[in-house]
Coordinates of C-alpha atoms in Angstrom, one line a residue:
M1 CA -11.4 42.1 43.6
K2 CA -13.7 43.4 46.3
L3 CA -11.9 43.8 49.7
S4 CA -15.0 42.9 51.7
A5 CA -15.3 39.3 50.2
V6 CA -11.7 38.4 51.2
I7 CA -11.8 40.1 54.6
N8 CA -15.1 38.4 55.5
Q9 CA -13.7 35.0 54.4
L10 CA -10.6 35.6 56.6
Q11 CA -12.6 36.8 59.6
S12 CA -14.9 33.8 59.4
Q13 CA -12.3 31.1 58.6
C14 CA -9.2 32.2 60.6
P15 CA -10.2 32.0 64.3
R16 CA -6.6 32.7 65.5
L17 CA -6.7 36.0 63.7
S18 CA -10.4 36.9 64.6
G19 CA -10.8 40.7 65.0
R20 CA -7.1 41.3 64.0
I21 CA -7.4 41.3 60.2
L22 CA -6.9 44.8 58.7
A23 CA -7.0 46.3 55.3
G24 CA -4.0 48.1 53.9
I25 CA -0.4 47.7 54.6
N26 CA 2.7 49.9 55.1
L27 CA 5.6 47.5 55.4
D28 CA 8.0 50.3 56.5
T29 CA 6.0 51.1 59.6
L30 CA 4.3 47.8 60.3
G31 CA 7.2 46.1 62.1
G32 CA 7.4 48.9 64.6
N33 CA 3.7 49.0 65.4
T34 CA 3.5 48.1 69.1
S35 CA -0.1 49.0 69.7
Q36 CA -1.6 46.3 67.5
P37 CA -2.5 43.1 69.4
L38 CA -0.6 40.1 67.9
P39 CA -0.8 38.0 65.9
A40 CA -2.4 40.3 63.2
A41 CA -2.9 40.0 59.5
Y42 CA -2.9 42.9 56.9
W43 CA -4.6 42.4 53.5
A44 CA -3.6 44.6 50.6
P45 CA -4.0 44.4 46.8
I46 CA -0.6 44.1 45.0
N47 CA -1.4 44.5 41.3
D48 CA -3.3 42.9 38.4
L49 CA -1.7 41.3 35.4
A50 CA -3.4 41.0 32.0
S51 CA -2.8 38.4 29.3
G52 CA -3.2 39.4 25.6
N53 CA -6.5 39.3 23.8
T54 CA -7.4 35.7 22.9
A55 CA -10.2 36.5 20.4
Q56 CA -10.3 38.1 16.9
N57 CA -13.6 39.8 16.7
V58 CA -14.4 40.4 20.4
H59 CA -12.3 41.3 23.4
R60 CA -11.3 38.6 25.9
Q61 CA -8.4 38.8 28.3
T62 CA -7.6 36.9 31.4
I63 CA -6.9 39.3 34.3
R64 CA -5.0 38.0 37.4
D65 CA -5.8 40.0 40.5
R66 CA -2.9 39.6 43.0
F67 CA -3.1 40.4 46.7
E68 CA -1.1 39.7 49.8
V69 CA -1.7 38.9 53.4
A70 CA 1.1 40.0 55.8
L71 CA 1.3 38.2 59.1
L72 CA 2.7 40.2 62.1
L73 CA 3.8 38.0 65.0
D74 CA 5.4 38.5 68.4
A75 CA 9.0 37.3 68.1
S76 CA 10.1 37.6 71.7
N77 CA 10.3 33.8 71.7
P78 CA 11.7 33.0 68.2
Q79 CA 10.9 29.2 68.3
Q80 CA 7.3 29.9 69.3
A81 CA 7.0 32.6 66.6
L82 CA 8.1 30.2 63.9
D83 CA 5.7 27.5 65.1
Q84 CA 2.9 30.0 65.1
L85 CA 3.8 31.2 61.6
H86 CA 3.6 27.6 60.4
D87 CA 0.1 27.2 61.9
L88 CA -1.2 30.6 60.7
R89 CA 0.1 30.0 57.1
A90 CA -1.9 26.7 57.1
E91 CA -5.0 28.5 58.4
L92 CA -4.7 31.1 55.7
W93 CA -4.4 28.5 53.0
R94 CA -7.5 26.7 54.3
A95 CA -9.4 30.0 54.3
L96 CA -8.3 31.3 50.9
V97 CA -7.0 28.6 48.5
G98 CA -10.0 27.5 46.4
F99 CA -12.3 30.3 47.7
K100 CA -14.1 32.3 44.9
P101 CA -14.1 36.0 45.8
G102 CA -16.9 36.7 43.3
A103 CA -19.0 35.0 40.7
E104 CA -16.7 36.2 37.9
Y105 CA -13.5 34.9 39.5
N106 CA -11.8 31.5 39.4
P107 CA -10.8 30.1 42.8
I108 CA -8.0 31.8 44.6
Q109 CA -4.5 30.2 44.3
Y110 CA -1.4 30.6 46.5
D111 CA 1.5 32.4 44.8
G112 CA 4.2 32.1 47.4
G113 CA 5.4 33.8 50.5
E114 CA 8.6 35.4 52.0
L115 CA 10.0 36.5 55.2
V116 CA 10.1 40.3 55.3
S117 CA 11.7 40.9 58.7
F118 CA 12.5 39.0 61.9
D119 CA 14.0 40.7 64.8
A120 CA 13.9 40.4 68.6
T121 CA 10.3 41.7 68.9
R122 CA 8.5 41.2 65.6
L123 CA 8.2 38.7 62.8
L124 CA 6.7 39.9 59.5
Y125 CA 5.9 37.3 56.8
R126 CA 4.1 38.1 53.5
L127 CA 1.9 35.5 51.6
R128 CA 0.8 36.3 48.1
F129 CA -2.4 35.0 46.4
F130 CA -4.2 35.5 43.1
A131 CA -7.5 34.9 41.4
E132 CA -8.3 35.3 37.7
F133 CA -11.3 36.5 35.8
Q134 CA -12.1 37.1 32.2
L135 CA -12.5 40.7 30.9
G136 CA -15.0 40.5 28.1
R137 CA -18.4 39.0 28.2
N138 CA -19.4 35.5 27.1
L139 CA -23.0 36.1 26.0
P140 CA -24.6 39.0 24.1
G141 CA -27.2 39.5 26.9
Q142 CA -24.6 40.2 29.5
P143 CA -23.6 43.8 30.4
A144 CA -20.8 45.3 28.4
E145 CA -17.4 45.1 30.0
T146 CA -15.3 46.9 27.3
W147 CA -15.6 49.9 25.0
H148 CA -15.9 47.5 22.0
E149 CA -18.8 45.7 23.6
R150 CA -20.5 49.0 24.4
E151 CA -20.1 50.2 20.9
L152 CA -21.5 47.0 19.4
D153 CA -24.5 47.2 21.8
G154 CA -25.3 50.6 20.3
L155 CA -25.6 49.2 16.7
P156 CA -29.1 48.6 15.3
S157 CA -30.2 44.9 15.0
L158 CA -29.6 43.2 11.6
T159 CA -33.1 42.8 10.1
G160 CA -32.4 41.7 6.6
V161 CA -29.9 41.2 3.8
T162 CA -29.9 42.0 0.0
V163 CA -27.4 40.3 -2.2
R164 CA -26.6 41.5 -5.8
V165 CA -24.5 39.2 -8.0
D166 CA -22.5 40.3 -11.0
A167 CA -20.9 37.1 -12.4
I168 CA -17.5 37.1 -14.0
D169 CA -18.4 34.7 -16.8
P170 CA -19.7 35.3 -19.4
A171 CA -17.6 38.4 -19.6
D172 CA -18.3 41.4 -21.9
P173 CA -15.6 41.2 -24.6
N174 CA -15.6 45.0 -24.8
L175 CA -14.4 45.2 -21.1
K176 CA -11.1 44.1 -19.5
K177 CA -11.1 40.3 -19.1
P178 CA -11.7 38.5 -16.8
G179 CA -14.0 40.5 -14.6
P180 CA -17.5 41.6 -13.8
D181 CA -19.3 43.4 -16.6
G182 CA -21.4 45.7 -14.5
R183 CA -24.7 43.9 -15.3
L184 CA -26.5 42.2 -12.4
E185 CA -27.4 38.6 -13.2
L186 CA -29.0 37.8 -9.8
T187 CA -30.6 39.8 -6.9
F188 CA -32.2 38.3 -3.8
S189 CA -33.3 39.6 -0.4
G190 CA -34.1 38.0 2.9
E191 CA -35.6 39.2 6.1
L192 CA -34.4 38.0 9.5
K193 CA -37.0 37.5 12.2
Q194 CA -36.1 37.3 15.9

């Protein structure tokens, strides 16, 4: 998923975090960062999960792109920090849940959250989200998304078919029964026009 789509959505839809939404996250050093104005949000991809192929003669998989938004709050007043966390979580849900980060994606869904750290100066809370898309195209005219599709695109077009029929009966008594006798009883051809 493109970072810019989610960051732009957060910047435009989260006024309490305006100008304080950053890409990338290092949870080990984040809580000790005293130079960052608070509250602040940090966006980072987590992973992607793939389902098995759902088709037999083409390739189709559902891919779940997962990401997180970590909220860093001033916790010098714990009650105020927890109230602010409640409001900022709701603001993030309004900004992201149901938003489509790209034409190929389903709307974003919330995947849960957790408290990472809470001390006398900082509160760090992580919210996880995901959006799914299909790997493998739906229509032949769309660009190839897999090696198999690319390979199929390189094949020549089917322009015609010739069928030759060797019927089992009547069978030649000099050959093993039952089975074709090696003589063609019927041949026909057809051309395909586009």
